[in-house]
Coordinates of C-alpha atoms in Angstrom, one line a residue:
M122 CA 50.3 -106.7 86.1
A123 CA 46.9 -105.3 85.0
R124 CA 45.1 -104.3 81.6
F125 CA 42.4 -102.2 80.7
L126 CA 40.9 -102.9 77.3
S127 CA 38.1 -100.9 75.1
I128 CA 36.8 -103.9 73.0
S129 CA 34.4 -101.5 71.4
S130 CA 33.1 -98.0 71.8
G131 CA 30.4 -96.2 70.0
S132 CA 27.1 -96.6 69.3
N133 CA 27.9 -99.5 67.6
G134 CA 28.7 -101.5 70.8
N135 CA 30.0 -100.5 73.9
C136 CA 32.4 -103.2 76.2
Y137 CA 35.3 -102.7 78.3
Y138 CA 37.7 -104.9 80.3
I139 CA 39.6 -104.6 83.3
G140 CA 42.0 -107.7 84.4
N141 CA 45.2 -108.9 86.0
E142 CA 46.2 -112.6 87.2
R143 CA 43.5 -112.8 89.9
T144 CA 40.2 -111.6 88.4
A145 CA 38.9 -109.6 85.7
L146 CA 35.8 -107.9 84.9
V147 CA 33.6 -106.1 82.1
V148 CA 31.5 -103.0 81.7
D149 CA 28.8 -103.5 79.2
A150 CA 28.4 -106.1 76.8
G151 CA 27.1 -104.0 73.7
V152 CA 28.7 -106.4 71.0
G153 CA 28.2 -110.2 70.8
F154 CA 29.9 -112.9 72.6
R155 CA 31.7 -114.0 69.7
T156 CA 33.2 -110.7 69.1
I157 CA 34.2 -110.1 72.5
K158 CA 35.8 -113.3 73.1
Q159 CA 37.9 -112.7 69.1
R160 CA 39.0 -109.4 70.4
L161 CA 40.2 -110.7 73.9
T162 CA 42.0 -113.7 72.3
G163 CA 43.4 -110.9 69.8
A164 CA 45.1 -108.9 73.0
G165 CA 45.8 -112.3 74.7
V166 CA 43.3 -112.6 77.2
D167 CA 41.3 -115.7 77.9
I168 CA 37.7 -114.9 78.1
S169 CA 37.1 -117.5 80.9
S170 CA 39.2 -115.0 83.4
V171 CA 36.2 -112.6 83.3
E172 CA 34.2 -113.1 86.6
M173 CA 31.9 -110.3 86.8
I174 CA 29.8 -107.7 84.5
F175 CA 28.8 -104.4 85.3
V176 CA 25.9 -102.7 82.9
T177 CA 25.5 -99.2 82.8
H178 CA 21.9 -98.5 81.0
D179 CA 19.5 -100.5 79.0
H180 CA 20.5 -99.4 75.7
V181 CA 21.0 -101.7 73.2
D182 CA 24.4 -101.1 72.1
H183 CA 25.4 -101.6 76.2
I184 CA 23.4 -105.1 76.4
R185 CA 23.6 -106.6 73.4
G186 CA 25.5 -109.6 74.3
L187 CA 25.1 -109.0 77.9
L188 CA 22.8 -112.5 78.0
S189 CA 25.0 -114.8 76.2
L190 CA 28.3 -113.4 78.1
A191 CA 26.7 -113.9 81.5
Q192 CA 25.3 -117.3 80.4
R193 CA 28.1 -118.9 79.0
L194 CA 30.7 -117.9 81.5
S195 CA 28.2 -118.1 84.5
V196 CA 28.5 -115.1 86.1
P197 CA 27.1 -112.2 87.9
V198 CA 25.8 -108.8 86.4
Y199 CA 25.9 -105.9 88.8
A200 CA 23.4 -103.4 88.3
T201 CA 20.4 -101.4 90.5
A202 CA 17.3 -103.3 91.1
R203 CA 15.8 -101.1 88.9
L204 CA 18.1 -101.5 86.1
H205 CA 17.6 -105.2 86.3
D206 CA 14.0 -104.9 86.1
A207 CA 14.4 -103.2 82.8
L208 CA 16.8 -105.7 81.5
M209 CA 14.7 -108.4 82.2
R210 CA 12.1 -106.7 80.1
H211 CA 14.3 -105.9 77.3
P212 CA 13.9 -107.9 74.4
A213 CA 17.7 -108.2 73.8
V214 CA 18.0 -109.8 77.2
G215 CA 15.1 -111.1 78.8
P216 CA 14.1 -112.9 82.1
D217 CA 16.8 -115.4 81.8
L218 CA 19.0 -113.2 83.0
G219 CA 17.5 -113.3 86.5
G220 CA 19.8 -115.9 87.7
S221 CA 22.8 -113.5 87.0
R222 CA 21.1 -111.1 89.0
R223 CA 23.2 -108.9 91.8
V224 CA 22.1 -105.6 92.7
V225 CA 24.2 -102.6 93.4
R226 CA 23.0 -99.3 95.2
P227 CA 23.8 -95.8 93.9
G228 CA 26.6 -93.9 96.3
V229 CA 27.0 -97.5 98.5
P230 CA 30.8 -98.8 98.2
E231 CA 30.8 -102.6 97.3
Q232 CA 33.2 -105.4 96.8
M233 CA 33.8 -108.0 94.5
R234 CA 36.1 -110.4 94.5
G235 CA 38.6 -107.8 95.8
V236 CA 37.8 -105.1 93.6
G237 CA 35.9 -101.9 95.1
C238 CA 32.6 -100.6 93.1
V239 CA 30.6 -97.5 93.7
A240 CA 27.5 -97.1 91.1
F241 CA 26.3 -93.8 90.8
E242 CA 23.6 -92.4 88.9
V243 CA 23.9 -89.9 85.6
P244 CA 21.6 -88.4 83.6
H245 CA 20.8 -90.0 80.6
D246 CA 17.3 -91.0 78.3
A247 CA 17.3 -94.7 79.6
T248 CA 15.2 -96.4 82.2
Q249 CA 18.5 -95.4 84.6
T250 CA 22.1 -94.7 83.7
L251 CA 24.8 -95.6 85.9
G252 CA 28.4 -94.4 86.1
Y253 CA 30.9 -96.6 87.9
F254 CA 34.0 -95.9 90.0
I255 CA 35.9 -99.2 90.4
D256 CA 39.0 -99.4 92.5
F257 CA 41.0 -102.2 91.0
F258 CA 43.2 -103.6 93.4
G259 CA 44.4 -99.7 93.9
T260 CA 43.8 -98.4 90.6
R261 CA 41.1 -96.4 90.1
F262 CA 38.7 -96.2 87.2
V263 CA 36.0 -94.0 86.3
F264 CA 33.4 -94.9 83.6
M265 CA 30.8 -92.3 82.2
T266 CA 29.9 -93.6 78.6
D267 CA 26.5 -91.7 78.4
L268 CA 25.4 -88.6 79.8
G269 CA 23.9 -85.5 79.4
R270 CA 25.8 -83.9 81.7
V271 CA 28.3 -84.4 84.6
P272 CA 26.8 -83.7 88.1
D273 CA 28.7 -82.3 90.9
Y274 CA 29.1 -85.7 93.0
A275 CA 30.2 -87.5 89.3
L276 CA 33.3 -85.0 89.4
E277 CA 34.3 -86.1 92.7
Y278 CA 34.7 -89.3 91.9
C279 CA 36.7 -88.7 89.0
R280 CA 39.1 -86.5 91.1
Q281 CA 40.1 -89.7 92.9
A282 CA 40.4 -91.6 89.7
D283 CA 43.6 -92.9 88.1
Y284 CA 41.9 -93.3 84.7
V285 CA 38.8 -91.8 83.6
V286 CA 36.8 -93.2 80.4
I287 CA 34.2 -90.3 79.9
E288 CA 31.7 -89.6 76.5
S289 CA 33.0 -87.2 73.9
N290 CA 29.8 -87.6 71.5
Y291 CA 29.2 -84.9 69.3
D292 CA 30.7 -81.7 67.8
V293 CA 27.7 -79.3 68.1
D294 CA 28.2 -77.7 64.7
M295 CA 28.3 -81.3 63.1
L296 CA 25.5 -82.1 64.7
M297 CA 23.3 -79.1 64.4
R298 CA 24.7 -78.6 60.3
G299 CA 24.0 -82.5 60.0
P300 CA 20.8 -84.7 58.4
Y301 CA 19.3 -85.3 61.8
P302 CA 15.9 -84.4 62.3
P303 CA 15.2 -81.4 65.2
D304 CA 13.8 -83.6 67.4
L305 CA 16.7 -86.1 67.6
K306 CA 19.1 -83.2 67.8
Y307 CA 17.7 -81.6 70.7
R308 CA 17.6 -85.0 72.6
I309 CA 21.1 -85.2 71.9
I310 CA 22.2 -81.9 73.2
S311 CA 19.6 -82.1 76.3
D312 CA 20.8 -82.5 79.7
C313 CA 19.5 -86.3 79.3
G314 CA 21.6 -86.7 76.2
H315 CA 25.2 -87.0 75.3
L316 CA 28.4 -84.9 76.2
S317 CA 29.3 -82.8 73.4
N318 CA 33.1 -82.5 72.8
D319 CA 33.0 -78.7 74.5
D320 CA 31.1 -80.6 77.5
C321 CA 33.8 -83.0 78.2
A322 CA 36.5 -80.5 78.0
S323 CA 34.6 -78.5 80.3
A324 CA 34.3 -81.5 82.6
L325 CA 38.2 -82.6 82.0
R326 CA 38.9 -79.0 83.3
R327 CA 37.4 -79.4 86.5
I328 CA 38.3 -82.8 87.4
W329 CA 42.3 -82.5 86.7
H330 CA 44.2 -83.6 90.0
P331 CA 48.2 -84.7 90.5
G332 CA 47.1 -88.5 90.4
L333 CA 45.1 -88.5 86.9
K334 CA 47.1 -90.8 84.8
G335 CA 45.1 -91.2 81.6
V336 CA 41.5 -90.0 80.1
F337 CA 40.0 -92.0 77.4
L338 CA 37.5 -90.6 75.3
C339 CA 34.5 -92.8 74.6
H340 CA 31.5 -93.1 72.6
L341 CA 32.1 -91.0 69.6
S342 CA 29.7 -90.4 67.4
K343 CA 30.1 -91.9 63.9
D344 CA 27.8 -89.1 62.0
N345 CA 28.4 -86.1 64.2
N346 CA 32.2 -86.2 65.5
T347 CA 35.6 -87.4 64.4
P348 CA 38.3 -88.7 66.3
A349 CA 40.6 -85.5 65.5
T350 CA 37.9 -83.1 66.5
A351 CA 37.3 -84.6 69.8
Y352 CA 40.8 -85.2 70.6
A353 CA 41.5 -81.5 69.9
S354 CA 39.3 -80.3 72.2
A355 CA 40.3 -82.6 74.8
Q356 CA 43.9 -81.5 74.1
Q357 CA 43.2 -78.1 74.4
A358 CA 41.5 -78.0 77.9
L359 CA 44.4 -80.2 79.4
A360 CA 46.9 -77.6 77.4
G361 CA 45.1 -74.7 79.4
L362 CA 45.8 -76.4 82.4
G363 CA 49.5 -76.6 81.7
L364 CA 49.9 -80.4 80.7
S365 CA 51.5 -82.1 78.1
I366 CA 50.6 -85.3 76.3
P367 CA 51.8 -87.9 76.9
E368 CA 54.7 -86.4 79.6
D369 CA 52.0 -85.6 82.0
I370 CA 48.7 -87.2 81.3
Q371 CA 47.6 -90.1 78.7
L372 CA 45.0 -88.9 76.3
V373 CA 43.2 -91.1 74.0
C374 CA 40.1 -91.7 71.6
L375 CA 38.7 -94.8 72.1
P376 CA 38.3 -96.4 68.4
R377 CA 34.8 -97.6 67.5
S378 CA 35.9 -101.3 66.9
D379 CA 39.4 -102.0 67.4
V380 CA 40.9 -103.0 70.5
F381 CA 42.5 -100.2 72.5
S382 CA 44.9 -101.4 75.6
V383 CA 47.0 -100.0 78.5
D384 CA 48.8 -101.9 80.9
F385 CA 48.9 -100.5 84.4

């Protein structure tokens, strides 16, 4: 049996786990080592099973606990050379990460401990932002946690996936009527910002295929979204394709700080 866990999702921190009895990995470490360990332990997972870390980008809510996790577990950290260089300059990480550095190249398939992986670039206002297509012993995941739009090639990875973790960050009306300053609002809605609920719903209409088992909505804004609003938008998109939840597909808004778990 294998498991997917969302350890944390949102601007407070992002961290996701996939594992089985053979190996385990983490995508991002945006919360501290102690929090990751406590939440994994609470889910019945030994943190020492984690053998690799994948990093999506160099914003602190994705890397806050990266250095301590990599050092305490003595595990490799996968990212592009450009992203690694940025991590080693980042005050939350720094040059001590260098010994854990492992380089992936966008669009190039890799194998790590029997796990297949392809990194791909997505538009976001970080040094470089990656999505990941991960083939975990035959079950395929796509992670797209922060992006302003979904490129066509990213949609193609999603059409091969069993599970898609995709950003549904904000409701447009809530954002535009809210207290954020205009420059921040327009950064968020830009092509290098974040996906709105409407953007996410549009992507779901385009990525649906009969093998898609689950959609996990991630990185919901605390100020400009609600789980109910994001869920309703995605549900409407899937219903428009004739799909019923949960009979035909699983749809979940990943919680900000509670653990969500699914066996596969």
